[in-house]
Coordinates of C-alpha atoms and ligand atoms in Angstrom, one line a residue:
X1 CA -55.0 -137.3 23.9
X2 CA -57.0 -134.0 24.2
X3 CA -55.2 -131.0 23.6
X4 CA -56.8 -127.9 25.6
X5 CA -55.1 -124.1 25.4
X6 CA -56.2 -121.9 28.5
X7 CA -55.5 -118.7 27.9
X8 CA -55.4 -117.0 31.0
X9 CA -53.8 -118.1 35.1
X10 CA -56.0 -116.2 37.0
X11 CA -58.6 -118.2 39.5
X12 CA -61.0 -118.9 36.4
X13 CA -58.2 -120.7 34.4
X14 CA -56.6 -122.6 37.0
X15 CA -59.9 -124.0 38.6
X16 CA -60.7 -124.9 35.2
X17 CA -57.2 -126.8 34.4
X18 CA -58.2 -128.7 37.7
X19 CA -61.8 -129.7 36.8
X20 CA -60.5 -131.2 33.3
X21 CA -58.0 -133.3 34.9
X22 CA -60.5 -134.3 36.8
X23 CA -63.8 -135.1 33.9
X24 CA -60.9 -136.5 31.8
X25 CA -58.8 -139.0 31.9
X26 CA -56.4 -138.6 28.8
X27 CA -55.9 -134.6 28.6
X28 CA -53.1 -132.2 27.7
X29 CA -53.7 -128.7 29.2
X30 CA -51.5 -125.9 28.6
X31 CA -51.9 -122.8 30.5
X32 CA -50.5 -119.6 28.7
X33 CA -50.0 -115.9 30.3
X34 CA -49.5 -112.7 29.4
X35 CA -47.4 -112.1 32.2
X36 CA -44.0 -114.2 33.2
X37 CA -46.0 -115.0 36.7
X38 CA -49.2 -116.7 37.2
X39 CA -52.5 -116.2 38.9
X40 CA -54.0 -113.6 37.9
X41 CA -56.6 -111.1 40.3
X42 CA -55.0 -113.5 43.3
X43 CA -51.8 -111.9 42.8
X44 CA -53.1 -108.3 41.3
X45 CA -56.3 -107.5 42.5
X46 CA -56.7 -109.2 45.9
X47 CA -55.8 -106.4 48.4
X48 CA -51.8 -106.8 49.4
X49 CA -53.0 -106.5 53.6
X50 CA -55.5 -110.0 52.9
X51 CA -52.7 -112.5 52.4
X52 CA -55.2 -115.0 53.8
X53 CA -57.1 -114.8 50.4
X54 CA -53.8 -114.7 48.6
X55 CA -52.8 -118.0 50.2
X56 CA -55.3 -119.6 47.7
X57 CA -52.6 -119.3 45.0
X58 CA -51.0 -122.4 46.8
X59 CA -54.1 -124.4 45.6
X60 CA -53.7 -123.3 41.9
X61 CA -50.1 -123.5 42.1
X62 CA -50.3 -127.2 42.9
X63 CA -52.5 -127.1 39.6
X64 CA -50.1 -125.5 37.6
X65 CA -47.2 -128.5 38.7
X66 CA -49.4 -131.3 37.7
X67 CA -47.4 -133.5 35.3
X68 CA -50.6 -133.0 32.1
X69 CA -50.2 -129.2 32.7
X70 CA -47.7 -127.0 31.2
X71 CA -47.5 -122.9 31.9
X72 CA -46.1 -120.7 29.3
X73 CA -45.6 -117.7 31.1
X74 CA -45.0 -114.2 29.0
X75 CA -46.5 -115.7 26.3
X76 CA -49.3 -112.9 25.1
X77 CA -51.7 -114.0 23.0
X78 CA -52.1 -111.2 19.7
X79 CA -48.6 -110.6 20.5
X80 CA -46.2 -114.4 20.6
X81 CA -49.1 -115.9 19.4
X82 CA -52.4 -115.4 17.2
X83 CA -55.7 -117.0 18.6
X84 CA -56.4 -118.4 15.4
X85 CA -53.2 -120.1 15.3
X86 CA -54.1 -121.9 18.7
X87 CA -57.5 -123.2 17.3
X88 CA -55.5 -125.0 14.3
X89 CA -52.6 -126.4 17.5
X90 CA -55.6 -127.6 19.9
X91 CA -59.2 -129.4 20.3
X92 CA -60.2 -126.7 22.4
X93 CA -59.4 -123.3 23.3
X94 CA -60.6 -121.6 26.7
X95 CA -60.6 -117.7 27.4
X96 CA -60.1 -116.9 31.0
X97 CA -58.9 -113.8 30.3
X98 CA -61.0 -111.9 32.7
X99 CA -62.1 -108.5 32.9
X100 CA -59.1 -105.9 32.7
X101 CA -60.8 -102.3 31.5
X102 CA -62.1 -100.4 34.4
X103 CA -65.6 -99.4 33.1
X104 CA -65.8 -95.1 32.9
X105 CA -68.7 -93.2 34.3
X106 CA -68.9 -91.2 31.3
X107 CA -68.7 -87.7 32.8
X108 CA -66.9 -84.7 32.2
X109 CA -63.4 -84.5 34.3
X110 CA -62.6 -88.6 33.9
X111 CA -59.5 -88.0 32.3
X112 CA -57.9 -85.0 35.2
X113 CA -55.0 -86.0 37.1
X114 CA -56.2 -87.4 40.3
X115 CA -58.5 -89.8 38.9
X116 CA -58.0 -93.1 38.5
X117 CA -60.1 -96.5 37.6
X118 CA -60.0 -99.2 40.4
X119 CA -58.4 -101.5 38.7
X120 CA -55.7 -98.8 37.8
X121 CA -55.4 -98.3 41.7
X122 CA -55.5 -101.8 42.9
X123 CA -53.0 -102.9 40.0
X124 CA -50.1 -99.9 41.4
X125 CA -50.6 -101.4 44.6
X126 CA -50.1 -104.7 44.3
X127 CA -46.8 -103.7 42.0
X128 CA -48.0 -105.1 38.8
X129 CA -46.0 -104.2 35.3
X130 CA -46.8 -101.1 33.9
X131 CA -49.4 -99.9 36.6
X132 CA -48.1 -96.2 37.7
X133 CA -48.7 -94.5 41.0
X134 CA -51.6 -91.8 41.1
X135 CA -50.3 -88.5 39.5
X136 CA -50.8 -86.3 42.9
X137 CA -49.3 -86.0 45.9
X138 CA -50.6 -84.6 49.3
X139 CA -54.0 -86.2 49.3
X140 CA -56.2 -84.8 52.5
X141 CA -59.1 -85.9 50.8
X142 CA -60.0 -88.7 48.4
X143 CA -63.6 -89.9 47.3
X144 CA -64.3 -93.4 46.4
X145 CA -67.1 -94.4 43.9
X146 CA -69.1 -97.5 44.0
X147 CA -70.3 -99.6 47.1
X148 CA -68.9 -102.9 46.5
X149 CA -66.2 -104.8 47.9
X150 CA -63.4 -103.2 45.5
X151 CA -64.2 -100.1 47.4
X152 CA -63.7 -101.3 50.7
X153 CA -60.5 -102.4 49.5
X154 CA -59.5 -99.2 48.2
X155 CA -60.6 -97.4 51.6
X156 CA -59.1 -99.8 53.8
X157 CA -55.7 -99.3 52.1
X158 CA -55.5 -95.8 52.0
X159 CA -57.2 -95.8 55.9
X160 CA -54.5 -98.1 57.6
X161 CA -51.0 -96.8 59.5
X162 CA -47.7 -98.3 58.5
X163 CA -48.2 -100.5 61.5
X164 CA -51.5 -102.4 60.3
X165 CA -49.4 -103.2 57.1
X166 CA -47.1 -105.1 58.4
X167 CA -47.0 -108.9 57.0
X168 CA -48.4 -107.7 53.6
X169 CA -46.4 -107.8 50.1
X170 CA -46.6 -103.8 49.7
X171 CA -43.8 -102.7 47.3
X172 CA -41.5 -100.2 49.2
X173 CA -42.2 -97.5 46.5
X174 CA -46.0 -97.8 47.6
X175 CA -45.6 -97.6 50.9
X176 CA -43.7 -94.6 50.7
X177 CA -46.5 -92.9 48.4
X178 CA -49.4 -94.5 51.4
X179 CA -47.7 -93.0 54.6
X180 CA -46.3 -89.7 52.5
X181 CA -49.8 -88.4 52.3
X182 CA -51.5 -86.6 54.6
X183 CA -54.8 -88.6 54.7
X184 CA -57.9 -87.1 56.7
X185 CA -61.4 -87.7 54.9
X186 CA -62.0 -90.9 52.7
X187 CA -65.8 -90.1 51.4
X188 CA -66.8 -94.0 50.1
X189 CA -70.0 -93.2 47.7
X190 CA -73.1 -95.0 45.7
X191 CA -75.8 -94.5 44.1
X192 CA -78.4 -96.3 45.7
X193 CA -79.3 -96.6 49.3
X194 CA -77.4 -98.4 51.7
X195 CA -79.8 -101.8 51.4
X196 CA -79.1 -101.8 48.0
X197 CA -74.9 -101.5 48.6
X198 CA -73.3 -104.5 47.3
X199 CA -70.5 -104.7 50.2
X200 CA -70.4 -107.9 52.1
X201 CA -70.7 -107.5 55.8
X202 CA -67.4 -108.9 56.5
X203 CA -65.3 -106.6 54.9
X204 CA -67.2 -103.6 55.6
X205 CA -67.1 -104.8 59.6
X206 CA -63.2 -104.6 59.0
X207 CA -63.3 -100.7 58.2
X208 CA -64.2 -100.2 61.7
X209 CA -61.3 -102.4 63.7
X210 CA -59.0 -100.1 62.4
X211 CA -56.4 -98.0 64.1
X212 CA -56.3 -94.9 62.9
X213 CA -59.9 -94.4 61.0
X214 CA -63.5 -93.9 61.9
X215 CA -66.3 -94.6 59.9
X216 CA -69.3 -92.2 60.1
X217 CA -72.6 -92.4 58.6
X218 CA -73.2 -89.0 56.9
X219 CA -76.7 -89.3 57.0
X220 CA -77.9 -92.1 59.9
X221 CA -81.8 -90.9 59.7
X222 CA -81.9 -92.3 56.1
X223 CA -80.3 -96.0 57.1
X224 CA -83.4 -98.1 55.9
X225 CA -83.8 -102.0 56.0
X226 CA -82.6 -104.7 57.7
X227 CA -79.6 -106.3 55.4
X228 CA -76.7 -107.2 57.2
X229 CA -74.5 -104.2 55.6
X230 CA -77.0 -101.8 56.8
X231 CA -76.9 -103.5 60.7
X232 CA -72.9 -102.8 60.6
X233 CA -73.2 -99.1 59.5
X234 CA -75.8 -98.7 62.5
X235 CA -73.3 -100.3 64.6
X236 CA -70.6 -97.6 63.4
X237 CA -73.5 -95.5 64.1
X238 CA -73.4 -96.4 67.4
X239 CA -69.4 -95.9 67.5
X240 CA -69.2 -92.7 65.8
X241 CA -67.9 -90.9 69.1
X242 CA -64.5 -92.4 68.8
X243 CA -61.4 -89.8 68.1
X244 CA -59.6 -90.6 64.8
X245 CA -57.3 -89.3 62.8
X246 CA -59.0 -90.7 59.5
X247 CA -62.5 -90.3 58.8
X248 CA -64.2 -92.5 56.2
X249 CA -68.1 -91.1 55.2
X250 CA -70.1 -93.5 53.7
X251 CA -72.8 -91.2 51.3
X252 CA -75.4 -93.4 50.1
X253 CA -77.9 -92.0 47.0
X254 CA -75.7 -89.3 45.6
X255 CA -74.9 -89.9 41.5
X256 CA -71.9 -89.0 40.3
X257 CA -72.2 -86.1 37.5
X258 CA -68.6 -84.2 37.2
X259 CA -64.9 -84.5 38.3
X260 CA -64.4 -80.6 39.3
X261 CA -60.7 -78.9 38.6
X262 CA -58.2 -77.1 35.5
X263 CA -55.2 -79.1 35.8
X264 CA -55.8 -81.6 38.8
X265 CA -58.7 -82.8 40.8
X266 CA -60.6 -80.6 42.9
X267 CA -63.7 -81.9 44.1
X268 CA -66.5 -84.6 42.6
X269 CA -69.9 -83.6 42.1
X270 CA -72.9 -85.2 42.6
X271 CA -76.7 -85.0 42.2
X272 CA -79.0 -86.3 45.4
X273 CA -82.1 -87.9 45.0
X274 CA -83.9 -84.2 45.5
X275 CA -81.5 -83.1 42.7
X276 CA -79.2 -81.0 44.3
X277 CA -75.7 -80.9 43.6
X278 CA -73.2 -82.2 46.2
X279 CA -69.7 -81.4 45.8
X280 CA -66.7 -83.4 48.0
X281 CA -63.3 -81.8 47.7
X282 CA -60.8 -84.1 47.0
X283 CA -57.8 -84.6 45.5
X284 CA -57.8 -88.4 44.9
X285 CA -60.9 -90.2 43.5
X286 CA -61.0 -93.8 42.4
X287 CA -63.7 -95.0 41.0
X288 CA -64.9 -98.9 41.9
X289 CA -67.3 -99.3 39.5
X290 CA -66.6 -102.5 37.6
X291 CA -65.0 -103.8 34.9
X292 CA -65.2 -105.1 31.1
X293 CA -63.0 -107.8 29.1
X294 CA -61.1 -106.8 25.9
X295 CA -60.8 -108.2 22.4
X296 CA -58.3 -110.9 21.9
X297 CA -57.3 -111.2 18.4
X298 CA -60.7 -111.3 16.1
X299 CA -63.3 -112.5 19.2
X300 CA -64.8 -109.4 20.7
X301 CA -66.8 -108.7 23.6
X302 CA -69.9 -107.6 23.9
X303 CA -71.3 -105.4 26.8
X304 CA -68.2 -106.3 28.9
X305 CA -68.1 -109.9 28.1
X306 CA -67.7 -112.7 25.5
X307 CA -71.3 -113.6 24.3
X308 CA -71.9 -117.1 25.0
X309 CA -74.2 -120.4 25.8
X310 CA -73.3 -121.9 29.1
X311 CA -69.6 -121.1 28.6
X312 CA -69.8 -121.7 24.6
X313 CA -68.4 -118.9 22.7
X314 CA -68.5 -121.7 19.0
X315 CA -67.2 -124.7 18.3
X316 CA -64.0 -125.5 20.2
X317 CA -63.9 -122.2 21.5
X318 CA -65.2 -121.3 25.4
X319 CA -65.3 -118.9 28.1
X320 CA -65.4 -119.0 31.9
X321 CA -64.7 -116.2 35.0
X322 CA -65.1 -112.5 34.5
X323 CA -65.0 -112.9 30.6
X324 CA -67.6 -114.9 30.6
X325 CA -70.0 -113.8 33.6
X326 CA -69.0 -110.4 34.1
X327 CA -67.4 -109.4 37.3
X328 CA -68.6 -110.5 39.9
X329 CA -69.0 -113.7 42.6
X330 CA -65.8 -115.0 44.9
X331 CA -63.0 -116.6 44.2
X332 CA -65.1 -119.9 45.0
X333 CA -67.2 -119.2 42.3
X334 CA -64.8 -119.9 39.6
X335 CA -64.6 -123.5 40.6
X336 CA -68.7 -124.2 40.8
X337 CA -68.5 -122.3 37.2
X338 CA -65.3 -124.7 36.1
X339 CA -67.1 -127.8 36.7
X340 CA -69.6 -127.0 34.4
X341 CA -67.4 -125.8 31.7
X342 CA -65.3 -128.6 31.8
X343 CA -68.2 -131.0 31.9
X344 CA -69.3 -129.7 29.2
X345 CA -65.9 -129.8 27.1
X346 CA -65.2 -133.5 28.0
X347 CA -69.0 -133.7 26.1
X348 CA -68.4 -131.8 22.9
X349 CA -64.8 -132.2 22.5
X350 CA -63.2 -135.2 21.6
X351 CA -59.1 -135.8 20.4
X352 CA -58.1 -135.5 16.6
X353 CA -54.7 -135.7 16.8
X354 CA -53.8 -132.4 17.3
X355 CA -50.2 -131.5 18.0
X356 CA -50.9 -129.2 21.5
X357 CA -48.1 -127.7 23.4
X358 CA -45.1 -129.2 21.0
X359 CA -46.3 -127.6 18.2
X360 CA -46.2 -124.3 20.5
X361 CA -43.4 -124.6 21.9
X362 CA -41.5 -124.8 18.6
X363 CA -43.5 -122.0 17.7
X364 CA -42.2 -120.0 20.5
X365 CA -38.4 -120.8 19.8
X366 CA -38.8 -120.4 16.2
X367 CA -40.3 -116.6 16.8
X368 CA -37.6 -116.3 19.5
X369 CA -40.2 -115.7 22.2
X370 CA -39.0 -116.1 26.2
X371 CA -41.4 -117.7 27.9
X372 CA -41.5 -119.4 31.5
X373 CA -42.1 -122.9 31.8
X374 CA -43.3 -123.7 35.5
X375 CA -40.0 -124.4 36.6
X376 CA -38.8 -120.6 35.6
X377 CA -42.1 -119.7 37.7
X378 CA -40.7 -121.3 40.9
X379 CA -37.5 -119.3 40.3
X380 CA -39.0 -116.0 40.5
X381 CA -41.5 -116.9 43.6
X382 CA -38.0 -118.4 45.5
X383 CA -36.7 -115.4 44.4
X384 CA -39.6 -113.2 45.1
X385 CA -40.1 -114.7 49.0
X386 CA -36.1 -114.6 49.6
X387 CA -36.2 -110.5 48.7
X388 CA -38.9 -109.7 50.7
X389 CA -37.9 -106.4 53.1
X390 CA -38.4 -106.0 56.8
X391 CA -42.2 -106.8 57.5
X392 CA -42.9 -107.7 54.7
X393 CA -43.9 -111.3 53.2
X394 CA -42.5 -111.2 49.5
X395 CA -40.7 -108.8 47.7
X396 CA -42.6 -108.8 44.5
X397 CA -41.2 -108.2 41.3
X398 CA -42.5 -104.6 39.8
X399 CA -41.1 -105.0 35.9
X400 CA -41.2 -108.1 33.4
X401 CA -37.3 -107.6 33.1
X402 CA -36.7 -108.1 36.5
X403 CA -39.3 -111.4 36.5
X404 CA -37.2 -112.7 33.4
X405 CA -34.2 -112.0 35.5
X406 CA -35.2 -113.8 38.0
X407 CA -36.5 -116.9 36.0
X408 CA -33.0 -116.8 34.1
X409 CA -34.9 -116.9 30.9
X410 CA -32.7 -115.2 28.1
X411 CA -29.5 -116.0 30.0
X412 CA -28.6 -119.4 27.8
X413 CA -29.6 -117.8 24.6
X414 CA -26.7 -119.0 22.0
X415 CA -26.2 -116.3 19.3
X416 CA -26.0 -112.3 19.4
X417 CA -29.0 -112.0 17.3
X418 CA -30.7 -114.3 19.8
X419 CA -29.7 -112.2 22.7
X420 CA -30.6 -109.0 20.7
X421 CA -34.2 -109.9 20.7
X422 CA -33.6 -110.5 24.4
X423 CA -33.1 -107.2 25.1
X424 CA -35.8 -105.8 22.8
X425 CA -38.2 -108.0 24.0
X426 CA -37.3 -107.0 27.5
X427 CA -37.4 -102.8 25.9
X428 CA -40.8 -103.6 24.6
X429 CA -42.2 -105.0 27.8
X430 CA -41.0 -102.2 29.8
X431 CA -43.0 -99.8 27.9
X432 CA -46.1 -98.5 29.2
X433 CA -48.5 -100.4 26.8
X434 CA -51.5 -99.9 28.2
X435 CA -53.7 -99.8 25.2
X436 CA -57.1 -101.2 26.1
X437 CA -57.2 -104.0 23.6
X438 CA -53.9 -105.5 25.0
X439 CA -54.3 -105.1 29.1
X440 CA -53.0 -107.6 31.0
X441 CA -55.3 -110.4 32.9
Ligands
LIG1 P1 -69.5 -104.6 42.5 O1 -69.7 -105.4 43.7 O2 -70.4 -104.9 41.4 O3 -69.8 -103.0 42.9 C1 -69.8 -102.1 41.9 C2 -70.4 -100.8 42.5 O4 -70.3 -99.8 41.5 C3 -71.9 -100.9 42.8 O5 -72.2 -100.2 44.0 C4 -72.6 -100.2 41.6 O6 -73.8 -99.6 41.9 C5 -71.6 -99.1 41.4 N1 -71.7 -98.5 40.0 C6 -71.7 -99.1 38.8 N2 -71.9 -98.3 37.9 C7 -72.0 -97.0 38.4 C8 -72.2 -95.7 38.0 N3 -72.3 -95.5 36.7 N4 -72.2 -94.7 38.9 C9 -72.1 -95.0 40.2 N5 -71.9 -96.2 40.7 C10 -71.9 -97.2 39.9 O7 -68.0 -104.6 41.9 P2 -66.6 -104.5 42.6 O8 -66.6 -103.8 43.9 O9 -65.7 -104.1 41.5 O10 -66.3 -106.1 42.9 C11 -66.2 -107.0 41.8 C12 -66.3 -108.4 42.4 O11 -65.2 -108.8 43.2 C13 -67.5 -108.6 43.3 O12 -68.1 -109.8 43.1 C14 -66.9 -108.4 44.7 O13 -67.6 -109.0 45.7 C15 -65.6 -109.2 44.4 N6 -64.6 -108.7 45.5 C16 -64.6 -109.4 46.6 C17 -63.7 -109.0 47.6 C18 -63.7 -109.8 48.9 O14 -64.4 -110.7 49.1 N7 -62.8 -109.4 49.8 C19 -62.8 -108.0 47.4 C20 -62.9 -107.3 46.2 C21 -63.8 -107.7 45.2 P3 -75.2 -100.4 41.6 O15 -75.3 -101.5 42.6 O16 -76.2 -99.3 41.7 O17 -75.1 -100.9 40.2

């Protein structure tokens, strides 16, 4: 029997759990987590309004209840766990850990109140642990760096009217910061021209359906090319004479140089291509500019991933999704990118009698760690789907406590000592531990 560790629930690490079971017939595959609940961006990153895309979690879920794999949820890797002491429990060790730092422009002003990474923003949205709401309040104005997909997301969540949320999983407390702010101008920016914007058509089509918001063109003359993105922004060309209460520019060629203000946000600067400066007040900006992976324990990335060869970090040690590629491609992507990985595991790896998952798990007890089997999962998501609030399609979780709660993990523990470190792990989680090197996947 093979015994294979994926570290990591998200898309990469669920496809690639599938396409194992599938090159081999006599595997073992645990799945471990950082957080008590599984899958990753589907859950945190896809925007809360596109439960259509979320509904792909139902696919990997179905991978998570296969009878060869196990989840060990809250289990963190550096933290319940070293990465070398997973290489000496299993044959092979996969990182799909993705890409959790949001990559920094660089410029002066990053750090004022006001701005905030994407994956900062779309993390507070979707409610996950430890992700904060943005530190101001009465936002007229926000700017939006980057022209890819995350962006549109970004705009299209701060554009839409209670109304057009309805259905989603938005957290109450979000909701209450979205319709609390008195939203007029969303300026979505990049740096190239708009035949270079990396936006697919579909999405950015969807910024002009809705209710409340208008997208204008700043500068229609210089729309060049025939792409597909740049046919829809003639067609909200076309549009523009619509009245709306939200107006959403789309800049194209302006660099960012500054984030303008003493204490909070105040405007972003930027150079044009004839090198004039361009400020746009605001008092939000988020910038959608990609992301990097972190270390875990001793293997560290380079340039925003793990170097590798076709998904080979070493011996018995590989890599797939944004970790290993860099982020970017669908959510389809992750299973064209699994079958070759795993292909390529059932090649080089073969069993030596490693002890796998049992040797973990008594790992886990002995260090007193409370981890989530798949079971515990379901408890939360029943728990999660019978809270949800009026118009609303779960009510998710916000803290690890309350996910632990939920999964009645803790609750048998047999002596006071035993339910002491309960409490501190709980304490520990509900810190704000945001430190780059330990971000959540
Ligand atoms: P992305 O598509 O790579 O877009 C990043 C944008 O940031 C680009 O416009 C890039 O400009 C710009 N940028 C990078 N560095 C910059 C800098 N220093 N200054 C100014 N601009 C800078 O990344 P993303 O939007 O984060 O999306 C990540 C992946 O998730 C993509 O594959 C995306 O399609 C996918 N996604 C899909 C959906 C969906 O299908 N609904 C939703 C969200 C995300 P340059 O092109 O000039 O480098």
């Amino acid at each position: 029997m093979l015994q294979v560790a994926i570290i990591g629930s998200g898309p990469a690490g669920c496809y690639l759990a599938d396409q194992l079971l599938r090159s081999l017939p006599d595997v073992s595959i645990d799945v471990l987590e950082r957080l008590p609940v599984p899958f990753g961006l589907i859950r945190y990153g896809v925007a809360p309004d596109h439960q259509s895309t979320k509904a792909i979690a139902r696919v990997l879920d179905r991978v998570l209840s296969r009878e060869r794999v196990n989840f060990f949820g809250n289990v963190e890797v550096g933290r319940d766990v070293r990465l070398e002491e997973l290489m000496s429990l299993y044959d092979a060790i996969v990182l799909a850990i993705g890409a959790t730092r949001d990559r920094k422009l660089g410029i002066p002003g990053e750090d004022l109140p006001g701005v905030i990474g994407s994956g900062g923003f779309t993390g507070w949205y979707n409610s996950r642990p430890d992700h904060r709401a943005p530190e101001v309040q009465g936002v007229r104005s926000a700017v939006i760096i980057g022209n890819g997909n995350v962006a549109i997301d970004v705009a299209r969540i701060l554009a839409k009217c209670p109304a057009e949320l309805a259905g989603s999983d938005l957290s109450p407390d979000v909701t209450a910061w979205l319709t609390t702010q008195p939203i007029e101008t969303i300026h979505i920016v990049g740096r190239r021209s708009a035949a270079d914007a990396k936006f697919t058509e579909h999405e950015l089509a969807e910024l002009g359906t809705l209710e409340r918001a208008q997208p204008v063109v700043v500068d229609p003359a210089a729309l060049d090319g025939q792409t597909a993105v740049v046919e829809v922004l003639r067609k909200f060309v076309a549009q523009e004479n619509r009245k709306a209460r939200v107006t959403i520019n789309f800049h194209f060629n302006l660099t960012p140089t500054a984030f303008l203000g003493d204490k909070e946000l105040r405007a972003v600067q930027f150079r044009s291509s004839n090198d004039d400066a361009v400020d746009l007040s605001a008092q939000l900006a988020v910038t959608c500019i990609g992301y990097e992976t972190v270390a875990c324990c001793t293997v560290k990335p380079s340039n925003g991933v793990f170097p590798n060869e076709g998904g080979k970090v070493r011996d018995g040690l590989y890599v797939v999704g944004w970790a290993k590629r860099g982020p970017s491609g669908t959510i389809p992507t992750n299973r064209t990118e699994a079958q070759q990985v795993a292909q390529r595991i059932a090649r080089e790896v073969t069993g030596s009698g490693r002890p796998g998952g049992a040797a973990l798990r008594e790992l886990l007890e002995r260090r007193q760690a409370h981890w989530l089997d798949y079971t515990a999962w379901r408890r939360v998501d029943t728990a999660e789907l019978a809270g949800a609030s009026e118009g609303r399609c779960r009510g998710k979780f916000g803290t690890v406590a309350e996910m632990l709660e939920a999964a009645q993990v803790g609750r048998n523990l047999r002596s006071p000592a035993q339910k002491a470190d309960a409490a501190q792990t709980q304490a520990l989680h509900r810190k704000p531990t945001q430190s780059p090197a330990s971000d959540p996947q």
